PDB file of C-alpha atoms in Angstrom:
ATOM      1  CA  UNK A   1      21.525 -20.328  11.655  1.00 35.00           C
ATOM      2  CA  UNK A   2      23.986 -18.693   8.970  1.00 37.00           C
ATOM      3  CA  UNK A   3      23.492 -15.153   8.215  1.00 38.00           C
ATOM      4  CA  UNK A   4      21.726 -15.132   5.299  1.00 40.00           C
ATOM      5  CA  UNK A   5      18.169 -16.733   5.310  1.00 44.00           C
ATOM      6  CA  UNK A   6      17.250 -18.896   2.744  1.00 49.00           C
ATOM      7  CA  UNK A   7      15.649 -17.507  -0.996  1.00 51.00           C
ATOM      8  CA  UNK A   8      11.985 -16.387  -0.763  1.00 55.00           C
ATOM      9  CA  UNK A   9      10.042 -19.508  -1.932  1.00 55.00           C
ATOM     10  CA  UNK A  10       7.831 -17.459  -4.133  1.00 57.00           C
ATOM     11  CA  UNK A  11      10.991 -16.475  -6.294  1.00 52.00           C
ATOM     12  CA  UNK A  12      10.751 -18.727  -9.571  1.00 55.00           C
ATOM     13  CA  UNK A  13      14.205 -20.442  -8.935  1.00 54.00           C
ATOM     14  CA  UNK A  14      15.763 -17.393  -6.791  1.00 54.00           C
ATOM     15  CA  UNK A  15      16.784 -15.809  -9.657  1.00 67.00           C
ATOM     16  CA  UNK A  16      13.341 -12.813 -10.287  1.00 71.00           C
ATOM     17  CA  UNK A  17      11.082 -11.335  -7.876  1.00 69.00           C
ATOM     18  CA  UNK A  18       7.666 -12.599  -9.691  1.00 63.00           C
ATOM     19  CA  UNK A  19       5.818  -8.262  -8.644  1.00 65.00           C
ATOM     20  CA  UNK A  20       9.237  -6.865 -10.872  1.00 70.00           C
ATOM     21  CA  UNK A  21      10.369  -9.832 -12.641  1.00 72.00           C
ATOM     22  CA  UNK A  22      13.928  -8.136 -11.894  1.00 73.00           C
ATOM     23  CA  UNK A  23      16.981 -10.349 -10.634  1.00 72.00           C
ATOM     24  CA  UNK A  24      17.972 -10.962  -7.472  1.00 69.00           C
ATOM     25  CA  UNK A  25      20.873 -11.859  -5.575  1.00 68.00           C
ATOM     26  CA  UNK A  26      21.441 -15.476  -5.193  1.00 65.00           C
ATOM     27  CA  UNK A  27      20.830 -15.070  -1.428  1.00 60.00           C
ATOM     28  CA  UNK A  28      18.855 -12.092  -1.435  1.00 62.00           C
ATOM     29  CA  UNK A  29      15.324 -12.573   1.099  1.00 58.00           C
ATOM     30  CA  UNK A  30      13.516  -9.274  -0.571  1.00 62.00           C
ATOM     31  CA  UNK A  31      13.742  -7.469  -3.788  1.00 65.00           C
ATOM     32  CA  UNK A  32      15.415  -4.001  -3.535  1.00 65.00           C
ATOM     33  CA  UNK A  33      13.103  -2.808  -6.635  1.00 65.00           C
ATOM     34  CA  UNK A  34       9.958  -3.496  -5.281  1.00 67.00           C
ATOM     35  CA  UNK A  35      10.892  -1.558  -2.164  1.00 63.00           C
ATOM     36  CA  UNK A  36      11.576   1.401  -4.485  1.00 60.00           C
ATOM     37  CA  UNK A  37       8.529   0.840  -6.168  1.00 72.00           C
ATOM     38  CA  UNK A  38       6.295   1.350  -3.311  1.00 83.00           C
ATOM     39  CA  UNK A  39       6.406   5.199  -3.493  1.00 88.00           C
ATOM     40  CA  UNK A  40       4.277   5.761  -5.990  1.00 89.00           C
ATOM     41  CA  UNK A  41       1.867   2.786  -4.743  1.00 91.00           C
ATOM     42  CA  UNK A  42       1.227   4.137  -1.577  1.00 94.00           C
ATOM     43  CA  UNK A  43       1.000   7.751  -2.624  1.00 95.00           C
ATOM     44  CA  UNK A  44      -1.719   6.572  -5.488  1.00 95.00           C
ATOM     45  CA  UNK A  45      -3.515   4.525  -2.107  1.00 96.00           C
ATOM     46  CA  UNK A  46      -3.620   7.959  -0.030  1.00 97.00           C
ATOM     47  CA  UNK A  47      -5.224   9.611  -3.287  1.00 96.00           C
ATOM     48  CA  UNK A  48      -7.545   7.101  -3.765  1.00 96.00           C
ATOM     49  CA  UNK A  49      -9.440   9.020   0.257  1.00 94.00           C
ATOM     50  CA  UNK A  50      -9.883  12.191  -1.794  1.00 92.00           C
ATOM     51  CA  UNK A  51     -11.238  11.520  -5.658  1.00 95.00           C
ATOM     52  CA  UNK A  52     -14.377  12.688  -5.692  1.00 92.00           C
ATOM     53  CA  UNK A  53     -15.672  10.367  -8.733  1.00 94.00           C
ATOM     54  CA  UNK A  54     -16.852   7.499  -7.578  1.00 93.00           C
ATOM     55  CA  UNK A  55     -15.864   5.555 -10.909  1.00 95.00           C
ATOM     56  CA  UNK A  56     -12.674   6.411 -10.658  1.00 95.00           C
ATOM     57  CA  UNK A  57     -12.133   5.516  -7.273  1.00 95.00           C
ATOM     58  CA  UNK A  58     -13.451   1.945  -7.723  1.00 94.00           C
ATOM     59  CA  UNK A  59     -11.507   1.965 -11.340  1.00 94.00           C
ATOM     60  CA  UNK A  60      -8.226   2.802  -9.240  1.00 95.00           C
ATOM     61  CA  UNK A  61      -8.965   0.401  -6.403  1.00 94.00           C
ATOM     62  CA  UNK A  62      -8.981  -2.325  -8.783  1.00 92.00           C
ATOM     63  CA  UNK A  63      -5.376  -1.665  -9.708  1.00 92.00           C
ATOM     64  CA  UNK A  64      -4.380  -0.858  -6.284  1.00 94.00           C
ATOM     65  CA  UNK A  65      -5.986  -3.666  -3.767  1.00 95.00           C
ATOM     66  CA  UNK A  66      -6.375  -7.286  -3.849  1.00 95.00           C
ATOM     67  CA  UNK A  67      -9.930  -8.209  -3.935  1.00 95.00           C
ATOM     68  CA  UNK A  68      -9.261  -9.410  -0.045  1.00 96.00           C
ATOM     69  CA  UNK A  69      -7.780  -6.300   0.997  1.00 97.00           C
ATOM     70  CA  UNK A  70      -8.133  -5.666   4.967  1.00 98.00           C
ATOM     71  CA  UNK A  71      -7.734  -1.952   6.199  1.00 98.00           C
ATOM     72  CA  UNK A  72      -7.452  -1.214  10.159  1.00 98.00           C
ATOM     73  CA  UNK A  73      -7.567   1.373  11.657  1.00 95.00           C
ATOM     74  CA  UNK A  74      -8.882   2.987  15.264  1.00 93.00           C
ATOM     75  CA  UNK A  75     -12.374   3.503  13.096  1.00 90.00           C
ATOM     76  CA  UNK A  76     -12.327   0.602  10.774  1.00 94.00           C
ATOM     77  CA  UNK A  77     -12.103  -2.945  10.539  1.00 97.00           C
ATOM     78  CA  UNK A  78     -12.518  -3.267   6.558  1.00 96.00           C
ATOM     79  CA  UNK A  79     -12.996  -6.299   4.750  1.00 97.00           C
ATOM     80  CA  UNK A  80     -12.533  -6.540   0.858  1.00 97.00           C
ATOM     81  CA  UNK A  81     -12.641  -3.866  -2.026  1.00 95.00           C
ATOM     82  CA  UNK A  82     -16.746  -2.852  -1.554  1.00 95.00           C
ATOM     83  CA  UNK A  83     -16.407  -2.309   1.625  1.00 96.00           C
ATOM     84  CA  UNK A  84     -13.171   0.069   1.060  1.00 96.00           C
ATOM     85  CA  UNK A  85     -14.918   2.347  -1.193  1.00 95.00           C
ATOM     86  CA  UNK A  86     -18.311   2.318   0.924  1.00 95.00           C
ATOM     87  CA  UNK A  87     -15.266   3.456   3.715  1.00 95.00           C
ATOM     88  CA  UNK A  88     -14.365   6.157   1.682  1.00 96.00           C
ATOM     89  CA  UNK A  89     -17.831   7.735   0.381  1.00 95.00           C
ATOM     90  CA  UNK A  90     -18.548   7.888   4.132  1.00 95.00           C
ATOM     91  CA  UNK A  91     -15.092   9.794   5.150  1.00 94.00           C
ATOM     92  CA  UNK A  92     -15.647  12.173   2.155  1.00 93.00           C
ATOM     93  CA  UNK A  93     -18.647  12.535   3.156  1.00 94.00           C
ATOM     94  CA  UNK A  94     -18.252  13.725   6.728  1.00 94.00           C
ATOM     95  CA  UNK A  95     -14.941  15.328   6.238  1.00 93.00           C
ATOM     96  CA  UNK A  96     -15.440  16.585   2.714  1.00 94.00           C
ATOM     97  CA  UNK A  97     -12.237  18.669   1.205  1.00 94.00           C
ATOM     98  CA  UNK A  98      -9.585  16.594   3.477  1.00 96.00           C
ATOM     99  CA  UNK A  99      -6.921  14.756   1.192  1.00 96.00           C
ATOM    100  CA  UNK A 100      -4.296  12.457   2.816  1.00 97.00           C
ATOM    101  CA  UNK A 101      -1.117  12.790   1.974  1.00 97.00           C
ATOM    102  CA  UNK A 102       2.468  10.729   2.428  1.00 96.00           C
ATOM    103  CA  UNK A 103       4.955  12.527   4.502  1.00 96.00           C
ATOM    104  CA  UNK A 104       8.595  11.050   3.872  1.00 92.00           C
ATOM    105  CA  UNK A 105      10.180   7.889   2.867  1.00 90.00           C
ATOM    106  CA  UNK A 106       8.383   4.888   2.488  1.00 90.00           C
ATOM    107  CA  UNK A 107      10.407   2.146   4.789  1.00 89.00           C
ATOM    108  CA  UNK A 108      10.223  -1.495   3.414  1.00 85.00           C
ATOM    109  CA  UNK A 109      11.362  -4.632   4.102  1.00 81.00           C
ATOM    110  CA  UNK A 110       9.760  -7.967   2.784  1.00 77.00           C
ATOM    111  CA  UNK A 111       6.221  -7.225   1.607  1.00 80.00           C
ATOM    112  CA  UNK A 112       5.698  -4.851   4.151  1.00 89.00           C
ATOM    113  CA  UNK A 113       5.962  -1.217   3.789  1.00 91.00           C
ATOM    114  CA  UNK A 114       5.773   1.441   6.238  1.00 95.00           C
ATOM    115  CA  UNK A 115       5.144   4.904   5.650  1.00 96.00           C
ATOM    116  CA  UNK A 116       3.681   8.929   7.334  1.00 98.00           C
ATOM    117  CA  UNK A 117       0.687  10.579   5.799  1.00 98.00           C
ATOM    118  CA  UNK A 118      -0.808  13.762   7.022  1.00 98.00           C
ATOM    119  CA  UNK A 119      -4.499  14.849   6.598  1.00 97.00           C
ATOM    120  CA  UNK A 120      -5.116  18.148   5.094  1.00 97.00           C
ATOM    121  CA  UNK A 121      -7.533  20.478   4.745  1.00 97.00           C
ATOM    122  CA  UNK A 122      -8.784  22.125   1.537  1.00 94.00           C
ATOM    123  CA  UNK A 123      -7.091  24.963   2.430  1.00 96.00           C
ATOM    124  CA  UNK A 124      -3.498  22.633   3.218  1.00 95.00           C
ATOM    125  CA  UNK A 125      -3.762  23.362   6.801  1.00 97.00           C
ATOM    126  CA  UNK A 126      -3.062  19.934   8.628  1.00 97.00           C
ATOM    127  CA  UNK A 127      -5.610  18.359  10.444  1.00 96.00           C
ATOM    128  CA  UNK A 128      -3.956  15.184  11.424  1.00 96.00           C
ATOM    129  CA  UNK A 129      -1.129  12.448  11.013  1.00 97.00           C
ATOM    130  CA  UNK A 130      -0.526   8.998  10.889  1.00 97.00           C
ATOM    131  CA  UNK A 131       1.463   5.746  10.165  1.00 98.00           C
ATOM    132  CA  UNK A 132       0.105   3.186   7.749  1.00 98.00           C
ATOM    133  CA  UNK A 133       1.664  -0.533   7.447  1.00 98.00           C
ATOM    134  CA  UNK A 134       1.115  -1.686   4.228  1.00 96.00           C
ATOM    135  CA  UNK A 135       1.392  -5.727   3.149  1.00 93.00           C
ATOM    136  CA  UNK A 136       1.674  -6.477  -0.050  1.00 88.00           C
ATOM    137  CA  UNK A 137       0.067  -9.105  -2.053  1.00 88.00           C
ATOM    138  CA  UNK A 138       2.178 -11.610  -4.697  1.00 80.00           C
ATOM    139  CA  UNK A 139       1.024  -9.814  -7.452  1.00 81.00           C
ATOM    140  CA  UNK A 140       2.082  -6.860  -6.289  1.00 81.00           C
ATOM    141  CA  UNK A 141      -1.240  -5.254  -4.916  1.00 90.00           C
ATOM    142  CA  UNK A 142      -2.244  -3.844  -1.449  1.00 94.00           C
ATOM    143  CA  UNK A 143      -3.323  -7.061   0.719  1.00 96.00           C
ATOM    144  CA  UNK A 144      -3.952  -4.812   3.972  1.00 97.00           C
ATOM    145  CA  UNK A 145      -3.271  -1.888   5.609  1.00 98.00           C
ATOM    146  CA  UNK A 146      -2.920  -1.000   9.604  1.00 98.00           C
ATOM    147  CA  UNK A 147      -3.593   2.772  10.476  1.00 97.00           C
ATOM    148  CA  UNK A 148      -1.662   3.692  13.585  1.00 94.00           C
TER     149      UNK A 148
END
């Protein structure tokens, strides 16, 4: 085995990521853009656990998850886009004022990204942290998410 792996079959002839439609290295295995792209996608995921209109949050989902989207976590096993935002009426609703947000760089590396969040309070006192692993659909959408 050579070190380079061979071009990402999804790539229309190796030459553009089909989420960025930018070009890629002949022997490239990930897009560089996408991973810099993933900020603002994860971010906009974390704010999606603390708007408080309902048809907002299922107007943002849409952009944000693929209709299959799978979310674990130690007090979820989530399956598809209803059953996020039934997921997220019920955490506002028992821990009402807390908004998640990332802390630090968001690591990524072939459809998956990594990144920190931290709970806070209304007041901004921290009530928590975490790690979520994010996979990304073709299309560029959230396909799942692991809390850990």
């Amino acid at each position: 085995m050579g070190l380079f792996r061979k071009k990402r079959p999804d790539w229309d002839d190796g030459e553009r990521c089909p989420r960025c439609r930018e070009r890629v290295p002949e022997n490239a295995v990930e897009c560089m853009m996408c991973g810099l792209a993933l900020a603002p996608l994860c971010d906009r995921f974390l704010a999606l656990w603390s708007e408080p209109d309902p048809d907002r949050r299922a107007s943002e989902r849409g952009q944000l998850a693929s209709e299959a989207i799978a979310v674990r976590d130690g007090y979820a096993a989530i399956e598809g886009r209803d059953e996020l935002l039934g997921h997220i009426a019920a955490c506002q609703q028992f821990m009402p004022g807390v908004s998640l947000v990332r802390s630090g760089d968001v690591r990524y590396c072939q459809g998956t990204a990594v990144h920190d969040w931290t709970a806070r309070a209304a007041d901004g006192t921290p009530r928590g942290q975490g790690t979520n692993v994010v996979t990304l659909a073709p299309d560029g959408r959230i396909a799942g998410v692991v809390g850990v």
